[in-house]
PDB file of C-alpha atoms and ligand atoms in Angstrom:
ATOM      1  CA  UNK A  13      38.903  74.032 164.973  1.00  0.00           C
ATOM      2  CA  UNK A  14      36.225  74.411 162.235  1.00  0.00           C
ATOM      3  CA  UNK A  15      36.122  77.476 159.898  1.00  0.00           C
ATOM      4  CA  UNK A  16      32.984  78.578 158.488  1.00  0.00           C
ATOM      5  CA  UNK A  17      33.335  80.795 155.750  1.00  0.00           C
ATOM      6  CA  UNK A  18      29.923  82.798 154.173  1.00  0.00           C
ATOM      7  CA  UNK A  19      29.691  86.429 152.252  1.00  0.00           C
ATOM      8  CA  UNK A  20      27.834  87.663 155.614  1.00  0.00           C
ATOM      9  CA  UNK A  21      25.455  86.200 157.888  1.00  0.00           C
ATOM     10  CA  UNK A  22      24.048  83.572 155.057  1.00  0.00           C
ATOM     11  CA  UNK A  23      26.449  80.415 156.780  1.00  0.00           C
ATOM     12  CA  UNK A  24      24.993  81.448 160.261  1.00  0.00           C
ATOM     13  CA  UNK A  25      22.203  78.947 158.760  1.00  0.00           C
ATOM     14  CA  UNK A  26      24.792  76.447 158.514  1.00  0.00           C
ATOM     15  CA  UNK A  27      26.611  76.775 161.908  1.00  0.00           C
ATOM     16  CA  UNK A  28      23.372  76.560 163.447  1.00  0.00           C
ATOM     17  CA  UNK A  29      22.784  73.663 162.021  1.00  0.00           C
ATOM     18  CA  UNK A  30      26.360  71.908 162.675  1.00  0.00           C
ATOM     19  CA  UNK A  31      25.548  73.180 166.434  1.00  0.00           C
ATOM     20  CA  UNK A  32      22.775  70.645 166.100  1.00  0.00           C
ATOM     21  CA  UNK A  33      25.146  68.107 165.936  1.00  0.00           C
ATOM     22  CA  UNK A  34      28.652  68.991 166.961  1.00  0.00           C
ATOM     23  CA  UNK A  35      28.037  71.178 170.004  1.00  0.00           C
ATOM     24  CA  UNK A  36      31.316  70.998 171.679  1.00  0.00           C
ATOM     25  CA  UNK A  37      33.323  71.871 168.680  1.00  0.00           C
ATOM     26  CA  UNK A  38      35.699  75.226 168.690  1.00  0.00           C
ATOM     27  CA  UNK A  39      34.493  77.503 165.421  1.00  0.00           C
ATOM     28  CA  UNK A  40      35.853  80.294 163.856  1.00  0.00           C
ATOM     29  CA  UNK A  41      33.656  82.051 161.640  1.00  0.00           C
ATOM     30  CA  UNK A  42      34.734  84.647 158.853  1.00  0.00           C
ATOM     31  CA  UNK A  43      31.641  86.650 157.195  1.00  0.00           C
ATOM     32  CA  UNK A  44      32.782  89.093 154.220  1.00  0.00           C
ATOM     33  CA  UNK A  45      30.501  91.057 155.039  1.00  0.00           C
ATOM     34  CA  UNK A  46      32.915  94.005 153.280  1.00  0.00           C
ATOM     35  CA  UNK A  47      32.007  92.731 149.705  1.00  0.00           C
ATOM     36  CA  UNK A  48      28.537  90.669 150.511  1.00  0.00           C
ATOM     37  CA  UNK A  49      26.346  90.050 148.106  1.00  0.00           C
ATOM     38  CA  UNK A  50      28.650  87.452 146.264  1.00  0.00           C
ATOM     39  CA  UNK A  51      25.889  86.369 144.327  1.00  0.00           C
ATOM     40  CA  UNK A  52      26.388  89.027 141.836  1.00  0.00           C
ATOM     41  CA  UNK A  53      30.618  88.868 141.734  1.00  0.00           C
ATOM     42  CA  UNK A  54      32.584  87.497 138.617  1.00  0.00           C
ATOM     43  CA  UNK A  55      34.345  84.412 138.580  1.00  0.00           C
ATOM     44  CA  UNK A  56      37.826  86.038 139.218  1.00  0.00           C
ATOM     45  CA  UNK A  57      36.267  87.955 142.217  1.00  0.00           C
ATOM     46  CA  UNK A  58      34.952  85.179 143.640  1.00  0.00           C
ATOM     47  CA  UNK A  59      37.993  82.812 143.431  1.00  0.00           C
ATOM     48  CA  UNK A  60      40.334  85.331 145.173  1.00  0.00           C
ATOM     49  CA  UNK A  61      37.878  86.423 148.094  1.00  0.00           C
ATOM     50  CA  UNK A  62      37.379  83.291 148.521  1.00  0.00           C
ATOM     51  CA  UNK A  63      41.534  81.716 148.688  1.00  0.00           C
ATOM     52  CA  UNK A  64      41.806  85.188 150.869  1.00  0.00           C
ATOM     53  CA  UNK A  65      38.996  83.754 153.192  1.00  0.00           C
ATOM     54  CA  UNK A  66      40.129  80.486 153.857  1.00  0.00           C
ATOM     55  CA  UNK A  67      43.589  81.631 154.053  1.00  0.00           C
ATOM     56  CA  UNK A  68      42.592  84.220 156.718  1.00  0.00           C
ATOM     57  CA  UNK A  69      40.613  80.996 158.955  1.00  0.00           C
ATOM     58  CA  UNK A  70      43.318  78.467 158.278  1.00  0.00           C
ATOM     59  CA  UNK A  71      45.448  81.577 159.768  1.00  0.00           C
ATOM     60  CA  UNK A  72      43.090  81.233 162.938  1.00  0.00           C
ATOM     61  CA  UNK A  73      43.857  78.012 163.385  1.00  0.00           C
ATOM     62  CA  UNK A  74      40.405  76.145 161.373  1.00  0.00           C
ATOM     63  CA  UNK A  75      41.593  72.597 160.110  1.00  0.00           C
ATOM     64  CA  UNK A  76      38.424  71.532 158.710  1.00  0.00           C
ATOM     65  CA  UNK A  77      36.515  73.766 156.778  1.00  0.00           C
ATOM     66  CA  UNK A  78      32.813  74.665 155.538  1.00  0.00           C
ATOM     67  CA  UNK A  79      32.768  76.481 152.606  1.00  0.00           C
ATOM     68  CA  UNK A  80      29.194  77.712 153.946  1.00  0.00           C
ATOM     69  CA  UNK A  81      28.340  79.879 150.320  1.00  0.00           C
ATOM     70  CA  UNK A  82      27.235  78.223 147.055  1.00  0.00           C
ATOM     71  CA  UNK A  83      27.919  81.271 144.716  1.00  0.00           C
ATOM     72  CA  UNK A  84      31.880  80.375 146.123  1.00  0.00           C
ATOM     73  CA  UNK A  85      31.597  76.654 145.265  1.00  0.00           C
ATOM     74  CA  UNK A  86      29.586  77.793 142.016  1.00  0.00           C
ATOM     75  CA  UNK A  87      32.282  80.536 140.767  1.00  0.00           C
ATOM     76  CA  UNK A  88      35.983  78.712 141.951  1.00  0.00           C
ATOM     77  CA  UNK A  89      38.173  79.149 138.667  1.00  0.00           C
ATOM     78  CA  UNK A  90      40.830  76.751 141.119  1.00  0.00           C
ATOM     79  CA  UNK A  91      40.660  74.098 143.374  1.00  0.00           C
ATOM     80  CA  UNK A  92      40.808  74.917 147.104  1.00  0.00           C
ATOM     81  CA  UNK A  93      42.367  71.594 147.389  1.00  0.00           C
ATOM     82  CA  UNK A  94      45.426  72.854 145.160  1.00  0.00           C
ATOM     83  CA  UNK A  95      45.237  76.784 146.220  1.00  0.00           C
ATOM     84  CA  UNK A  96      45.280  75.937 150.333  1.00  0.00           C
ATOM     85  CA  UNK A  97      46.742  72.289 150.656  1.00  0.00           C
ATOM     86  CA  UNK A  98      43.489  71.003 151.983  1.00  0.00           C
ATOM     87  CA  UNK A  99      43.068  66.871 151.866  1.00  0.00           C
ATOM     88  CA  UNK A 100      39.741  65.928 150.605  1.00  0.00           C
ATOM     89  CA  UNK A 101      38.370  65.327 153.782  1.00  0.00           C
ATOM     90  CA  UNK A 102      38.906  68.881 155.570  1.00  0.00           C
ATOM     91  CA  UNK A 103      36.618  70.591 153.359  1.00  0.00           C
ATOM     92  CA  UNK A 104      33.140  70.547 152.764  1.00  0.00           C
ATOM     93  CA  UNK A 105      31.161  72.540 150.619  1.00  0.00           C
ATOM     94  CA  UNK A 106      27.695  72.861 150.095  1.00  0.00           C
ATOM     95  CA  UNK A 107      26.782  71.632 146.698  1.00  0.00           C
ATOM     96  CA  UNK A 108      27.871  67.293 147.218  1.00  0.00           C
ATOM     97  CA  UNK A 109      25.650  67.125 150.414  1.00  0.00           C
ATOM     98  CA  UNK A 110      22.590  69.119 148.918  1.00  0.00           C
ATOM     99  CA  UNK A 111      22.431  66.878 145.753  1.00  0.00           C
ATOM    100  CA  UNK A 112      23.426  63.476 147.583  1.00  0.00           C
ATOM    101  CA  UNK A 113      20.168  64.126 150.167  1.00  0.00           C
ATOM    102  CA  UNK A 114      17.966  63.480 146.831  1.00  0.00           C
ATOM    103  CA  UNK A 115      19.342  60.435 145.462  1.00  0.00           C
ATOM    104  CA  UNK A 116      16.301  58.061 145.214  1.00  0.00           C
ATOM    105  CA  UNK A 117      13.669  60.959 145.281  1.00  0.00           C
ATOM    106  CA  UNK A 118      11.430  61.233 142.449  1.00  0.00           C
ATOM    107  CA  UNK A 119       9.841  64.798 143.628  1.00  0.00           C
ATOM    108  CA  UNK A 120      10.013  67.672 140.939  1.00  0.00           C
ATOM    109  CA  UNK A 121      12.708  69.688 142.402  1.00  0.00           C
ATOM    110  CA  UNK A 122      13.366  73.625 142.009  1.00  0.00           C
ATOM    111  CA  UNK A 123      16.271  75.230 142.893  1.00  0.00           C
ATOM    112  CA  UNK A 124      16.457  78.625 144.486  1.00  0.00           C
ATOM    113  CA  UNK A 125      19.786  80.485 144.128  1.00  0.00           C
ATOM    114  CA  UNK A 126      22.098  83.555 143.087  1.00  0.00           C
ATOM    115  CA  UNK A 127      22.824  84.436 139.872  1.00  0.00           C
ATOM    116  CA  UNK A 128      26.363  83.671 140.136  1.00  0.00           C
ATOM    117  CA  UNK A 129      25.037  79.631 141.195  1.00  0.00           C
ATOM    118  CA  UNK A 130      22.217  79.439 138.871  1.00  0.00           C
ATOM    119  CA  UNK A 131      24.659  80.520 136.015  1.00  0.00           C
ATOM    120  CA  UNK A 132      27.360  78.528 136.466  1.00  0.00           C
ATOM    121  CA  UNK A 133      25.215  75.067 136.222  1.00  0.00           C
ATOM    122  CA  UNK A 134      27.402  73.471 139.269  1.00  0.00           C
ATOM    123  CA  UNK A 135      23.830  72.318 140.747  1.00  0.00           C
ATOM    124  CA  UNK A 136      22.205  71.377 137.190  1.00  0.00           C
ATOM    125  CA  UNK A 137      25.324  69.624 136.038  1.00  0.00           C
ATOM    126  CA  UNK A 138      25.273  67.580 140.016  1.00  0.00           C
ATOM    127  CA  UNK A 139      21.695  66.488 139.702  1.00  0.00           C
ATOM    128  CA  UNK A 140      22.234  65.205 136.227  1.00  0.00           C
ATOM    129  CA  UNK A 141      24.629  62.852 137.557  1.00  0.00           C
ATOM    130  CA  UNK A 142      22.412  61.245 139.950  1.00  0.00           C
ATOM    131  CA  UNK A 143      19.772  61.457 136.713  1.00  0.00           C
ATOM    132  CA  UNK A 144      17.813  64.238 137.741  1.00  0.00           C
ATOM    133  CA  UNK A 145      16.707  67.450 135.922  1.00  0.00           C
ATOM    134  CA  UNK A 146      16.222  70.703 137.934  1.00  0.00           C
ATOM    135  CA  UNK A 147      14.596  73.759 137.285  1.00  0.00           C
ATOM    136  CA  UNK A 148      16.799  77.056 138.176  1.00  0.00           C
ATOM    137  CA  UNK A 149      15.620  80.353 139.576  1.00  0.00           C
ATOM    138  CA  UNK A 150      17.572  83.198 140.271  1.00  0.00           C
ATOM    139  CA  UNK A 151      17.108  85.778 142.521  1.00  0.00           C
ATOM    140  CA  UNK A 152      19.448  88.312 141.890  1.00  0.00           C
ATOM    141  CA  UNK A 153      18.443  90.944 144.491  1.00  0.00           C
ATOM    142  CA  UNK A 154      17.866  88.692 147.756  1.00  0.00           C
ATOM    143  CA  UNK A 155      20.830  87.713 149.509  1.00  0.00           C
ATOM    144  CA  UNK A 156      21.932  91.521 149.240  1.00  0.00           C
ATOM    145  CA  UNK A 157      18.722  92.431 150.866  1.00  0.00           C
ATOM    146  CA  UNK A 158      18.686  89.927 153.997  1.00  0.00           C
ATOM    147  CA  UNK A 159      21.882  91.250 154.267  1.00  0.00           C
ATOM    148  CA  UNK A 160      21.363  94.372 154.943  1.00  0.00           C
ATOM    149  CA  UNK A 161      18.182  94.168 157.239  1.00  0.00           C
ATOM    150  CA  UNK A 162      15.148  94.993 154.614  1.00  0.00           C
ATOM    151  CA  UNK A 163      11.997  94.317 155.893  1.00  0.00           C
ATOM    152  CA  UNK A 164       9.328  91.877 155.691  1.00  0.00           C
ATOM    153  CA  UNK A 165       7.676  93.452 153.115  1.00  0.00           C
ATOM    154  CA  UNK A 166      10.177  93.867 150.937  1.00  0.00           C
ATOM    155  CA  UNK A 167      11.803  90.184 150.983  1.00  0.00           C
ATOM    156  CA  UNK A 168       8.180  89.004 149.771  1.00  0.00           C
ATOM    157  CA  UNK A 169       8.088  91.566 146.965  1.00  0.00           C
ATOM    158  CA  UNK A 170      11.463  90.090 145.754  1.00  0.00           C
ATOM    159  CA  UNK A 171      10.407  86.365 145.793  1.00  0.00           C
ATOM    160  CA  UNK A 172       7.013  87.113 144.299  1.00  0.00           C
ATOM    161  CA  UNK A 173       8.775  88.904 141.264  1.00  0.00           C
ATOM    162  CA  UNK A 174      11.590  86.300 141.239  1.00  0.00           C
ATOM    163  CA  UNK A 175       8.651  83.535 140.891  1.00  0.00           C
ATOM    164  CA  UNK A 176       5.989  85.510 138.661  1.00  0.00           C
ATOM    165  CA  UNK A 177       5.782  83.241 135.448  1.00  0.00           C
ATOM    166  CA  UNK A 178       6.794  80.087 137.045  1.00  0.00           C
ATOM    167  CA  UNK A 179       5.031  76.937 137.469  1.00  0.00           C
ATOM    168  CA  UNK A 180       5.891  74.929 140.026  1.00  0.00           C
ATOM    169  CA  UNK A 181       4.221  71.238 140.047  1.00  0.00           C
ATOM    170  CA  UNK A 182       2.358  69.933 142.852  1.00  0.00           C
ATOM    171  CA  UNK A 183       4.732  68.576 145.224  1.00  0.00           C
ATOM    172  CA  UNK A 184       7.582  70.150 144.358  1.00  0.00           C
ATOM    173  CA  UNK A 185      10.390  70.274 146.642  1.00  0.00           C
ATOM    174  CA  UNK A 186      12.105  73.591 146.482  1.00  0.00           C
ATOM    175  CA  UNK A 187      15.805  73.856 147.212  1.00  0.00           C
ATOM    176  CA  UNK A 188      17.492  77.193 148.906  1.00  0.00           C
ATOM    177  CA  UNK A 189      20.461  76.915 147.149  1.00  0.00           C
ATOM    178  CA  UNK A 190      21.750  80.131 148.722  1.00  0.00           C
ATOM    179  CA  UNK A 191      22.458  80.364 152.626  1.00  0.00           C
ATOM    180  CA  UNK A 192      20.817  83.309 153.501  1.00  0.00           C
ATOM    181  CA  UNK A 193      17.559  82.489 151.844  1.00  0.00           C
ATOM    182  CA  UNK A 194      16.587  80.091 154.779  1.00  0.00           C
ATOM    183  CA  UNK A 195      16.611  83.397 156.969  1.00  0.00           C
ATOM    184  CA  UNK A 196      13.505  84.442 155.423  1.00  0.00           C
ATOM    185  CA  UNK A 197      11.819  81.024 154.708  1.00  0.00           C
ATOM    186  CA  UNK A 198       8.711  82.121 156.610  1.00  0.00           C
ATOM    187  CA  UNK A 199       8.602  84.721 153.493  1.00  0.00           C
ATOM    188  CA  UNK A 200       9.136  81.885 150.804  1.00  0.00           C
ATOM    189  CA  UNK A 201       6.030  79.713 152.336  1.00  0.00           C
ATOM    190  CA  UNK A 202       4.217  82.938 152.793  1.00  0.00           C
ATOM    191  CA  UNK A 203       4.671  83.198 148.747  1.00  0.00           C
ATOM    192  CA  UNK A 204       4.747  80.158 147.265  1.00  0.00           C
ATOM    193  CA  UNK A 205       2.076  78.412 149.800  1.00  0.00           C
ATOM    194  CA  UNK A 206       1.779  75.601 151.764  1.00  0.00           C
ATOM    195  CA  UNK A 207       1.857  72.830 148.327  1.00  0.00           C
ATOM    196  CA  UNK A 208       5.886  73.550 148.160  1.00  0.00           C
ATOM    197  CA  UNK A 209       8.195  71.612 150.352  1.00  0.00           C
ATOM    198  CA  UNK A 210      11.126  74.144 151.712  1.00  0.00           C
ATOM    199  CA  UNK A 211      14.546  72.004 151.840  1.00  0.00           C
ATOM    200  CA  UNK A 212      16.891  74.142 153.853  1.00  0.00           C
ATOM    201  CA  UNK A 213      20.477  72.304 152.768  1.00  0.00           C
ATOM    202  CA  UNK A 214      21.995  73.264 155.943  1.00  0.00           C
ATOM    203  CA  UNK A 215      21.199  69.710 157.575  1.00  0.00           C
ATOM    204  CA  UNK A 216      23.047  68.149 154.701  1.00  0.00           C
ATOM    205  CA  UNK A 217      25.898  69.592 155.304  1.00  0.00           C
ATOM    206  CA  UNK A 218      25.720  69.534 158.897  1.00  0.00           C
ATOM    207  CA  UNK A 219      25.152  65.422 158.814  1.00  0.00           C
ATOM    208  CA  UNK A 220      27.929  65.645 156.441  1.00  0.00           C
ATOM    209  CA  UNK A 221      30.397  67.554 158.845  1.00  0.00           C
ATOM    210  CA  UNK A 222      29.038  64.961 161.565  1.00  0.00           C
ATOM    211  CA  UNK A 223      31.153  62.417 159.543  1.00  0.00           C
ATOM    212  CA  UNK A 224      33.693  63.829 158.283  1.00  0.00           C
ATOM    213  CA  UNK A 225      34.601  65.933 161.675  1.00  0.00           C
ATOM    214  CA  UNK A 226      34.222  63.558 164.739  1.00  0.00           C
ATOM    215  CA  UNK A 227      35.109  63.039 166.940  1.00  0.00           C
ATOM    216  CA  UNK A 228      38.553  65.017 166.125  1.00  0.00           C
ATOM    217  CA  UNK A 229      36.419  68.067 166.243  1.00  0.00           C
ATOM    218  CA  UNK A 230      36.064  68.195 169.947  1.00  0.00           C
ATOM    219  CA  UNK A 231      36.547  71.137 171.776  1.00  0.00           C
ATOM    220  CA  UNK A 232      35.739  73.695 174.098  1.00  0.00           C
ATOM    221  CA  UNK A 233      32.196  74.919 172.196  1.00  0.00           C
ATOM    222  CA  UNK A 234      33.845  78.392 171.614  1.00  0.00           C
ATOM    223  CA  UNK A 235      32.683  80.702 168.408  1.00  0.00           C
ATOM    224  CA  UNK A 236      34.575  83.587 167.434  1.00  0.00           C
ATOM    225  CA  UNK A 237      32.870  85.912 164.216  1.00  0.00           C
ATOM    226  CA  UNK A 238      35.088  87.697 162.104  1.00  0.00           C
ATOM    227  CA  UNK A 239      33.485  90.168 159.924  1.00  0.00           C
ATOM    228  CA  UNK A 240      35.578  92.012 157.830  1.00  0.00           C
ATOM    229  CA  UNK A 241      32.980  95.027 157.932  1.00  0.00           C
ATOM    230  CA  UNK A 242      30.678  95.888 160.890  1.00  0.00           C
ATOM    231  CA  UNK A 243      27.161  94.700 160.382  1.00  0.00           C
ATOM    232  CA  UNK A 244      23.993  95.142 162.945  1.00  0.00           C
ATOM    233  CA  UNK A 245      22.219  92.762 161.075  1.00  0.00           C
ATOM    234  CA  UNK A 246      24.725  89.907 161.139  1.00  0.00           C
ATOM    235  CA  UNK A 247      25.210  90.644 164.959  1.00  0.00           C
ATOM    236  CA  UNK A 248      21.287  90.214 165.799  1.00  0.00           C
ATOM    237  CA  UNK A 249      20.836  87.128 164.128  1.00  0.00           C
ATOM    238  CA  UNK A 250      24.311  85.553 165.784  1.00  0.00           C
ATOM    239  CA  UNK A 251      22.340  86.791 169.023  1.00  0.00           C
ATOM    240  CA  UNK A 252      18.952  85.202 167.257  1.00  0.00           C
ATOM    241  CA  UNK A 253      20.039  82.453 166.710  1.00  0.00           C
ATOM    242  CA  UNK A 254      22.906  81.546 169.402  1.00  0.00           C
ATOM    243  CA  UNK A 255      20.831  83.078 172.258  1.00  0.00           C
ATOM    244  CA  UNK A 256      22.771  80.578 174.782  1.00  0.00           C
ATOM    245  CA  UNK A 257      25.982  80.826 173.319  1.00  0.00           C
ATOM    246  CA  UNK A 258      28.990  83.260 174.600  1.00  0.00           C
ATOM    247  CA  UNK A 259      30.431  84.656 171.212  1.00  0.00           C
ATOM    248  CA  UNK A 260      33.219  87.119 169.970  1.00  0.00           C
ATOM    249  CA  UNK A 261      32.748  89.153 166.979  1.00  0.00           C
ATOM    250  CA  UNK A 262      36.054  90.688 165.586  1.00  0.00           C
ATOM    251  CA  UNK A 263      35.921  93.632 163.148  1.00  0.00           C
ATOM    252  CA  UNK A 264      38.661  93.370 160.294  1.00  0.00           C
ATOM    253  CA  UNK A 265      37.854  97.135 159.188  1.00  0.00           C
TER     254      UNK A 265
HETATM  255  N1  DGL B 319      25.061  82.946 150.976  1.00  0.00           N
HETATM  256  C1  DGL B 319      25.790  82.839 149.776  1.00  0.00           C
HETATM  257  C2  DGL B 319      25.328  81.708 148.899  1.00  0.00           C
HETATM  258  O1  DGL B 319      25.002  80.672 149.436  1.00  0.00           O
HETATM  259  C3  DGL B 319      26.072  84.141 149.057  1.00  0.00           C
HETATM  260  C4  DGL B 319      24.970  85.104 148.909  1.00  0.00           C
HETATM  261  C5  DGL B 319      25.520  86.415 148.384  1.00  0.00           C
HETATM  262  O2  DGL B 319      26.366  86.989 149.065  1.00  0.00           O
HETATM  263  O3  DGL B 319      25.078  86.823 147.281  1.00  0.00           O
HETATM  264  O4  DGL B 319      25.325  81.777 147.685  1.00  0.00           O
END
């Protein structure tokens, strides 16, 4: 079984994109929805939600995970490899696949993310590796808003702010370095226009779980959410987006 793990409903972006490709794999799905936004935790708070979270799916029986949140793979003061006897090749996280997609490309690139990501330099330390500079922006109030339902309106009021001052070149490719922003990418083109290229990593990490998965990862096609808080939000986009699928959605709380 695969465990997706995600503060809230940002990794729903990410199972619907592994759906793409691994359809008939079993998936159990934990959203902290309890102590979403992440984005804005400390390093400590981070690392033990996060052991706690993949303890609680490896309890459900997930063998192969997707650490489906980049403030997690940003903050980790341990290595899930050490801290839940995982082999290299039962995890995947979001931050290899993202930069590996733009080895080769020479378009400016712009990263979109938390705080807790853009702080931490995990993304600009990955890109300098495969010699490439990136520009940060944070947007601390975002992931907190999708999260809990805000409107339209008010998700393009916090990317205009979060961009006012910025210059992005022509053809720049901007990165959502955060898994709920691709919820509201209509918002982000609405914004920034139709001379920005919107790279949702999700299919990254989906082709990644592709090869790394199969074909051990076939199942039955089931998905169970656990939430460890009640949300109405996170249970209208599962419906959104999964309008075919049968799903469970367990409440911790
Ligand atoms: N969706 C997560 C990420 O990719 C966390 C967002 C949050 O909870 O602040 O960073």
């Amino acid at each position: 079984m695969i465990g997706i793990f995600d503060s809230g409903m940002g990794g729903l972006t990410v199972l619907s994109a592994i759906r793409e490709v691994l359809p008939s794999s079993d998936v159990v799905y934990f959203g902290d929805t309890l102590n979403a936004p992440y984005g804005v935790r400390s390093r400590e708070d981070l690392t033990k939600l996060t052991v706690e979270g993949l303890q609680l799916l490896q309890k459900r029986g997930a063998n192969n995970i997707v650490s489906a949140c980049n403030s997690v793979s940003a903050s980790l003061a341990v290595s899930l490899f050490d801290a839940l006897s995982l082999a290299p090749q039962q995890l995947i996280e979001m931050v290899g696949p993202t930069v590996a997609y733009f080895k080769g490309s020479a378009a400016p690139l712009v990263l979109c993310a938390t705080p807790a990501t853009i702080q931490s330099g995990i993304y600009q330390n990955a890109f300098r590796m495969i010699g490439r500079d990136v520009q940060g922006v944070a947007i601390e109030p975002l992931a907190g808003a999708i999260e809990n339902g805000a409107t339209a309106e008010e998700i393009e009021a916090i990317i205009a702010a979060a961009f006012k001052g910025t210059v992005l070149e022509p053809g720049s490719i901007l990165i959502l370095a955060c898994t709920h922003y691709p919820i509201v990418i209509s918002a982000f083109r609405k914004v920034l226009g139709s001379d920005v290229t919107i790279f949702d990593p999700a299919f990254a990490v989906a082709e990644r779980a592709e090869k790394q998965f199969w074909p051990q990862e076939v199942g039955d096609g089931r998905t169970t959410f656990i939430l460890s808080k009640d949300s109405e939000p996170f249970r209208a986009l599962a419906a959104k987006l999964f309008p075919n699928t049968k799903f469970e959605v367990e409440v911790l709380q």
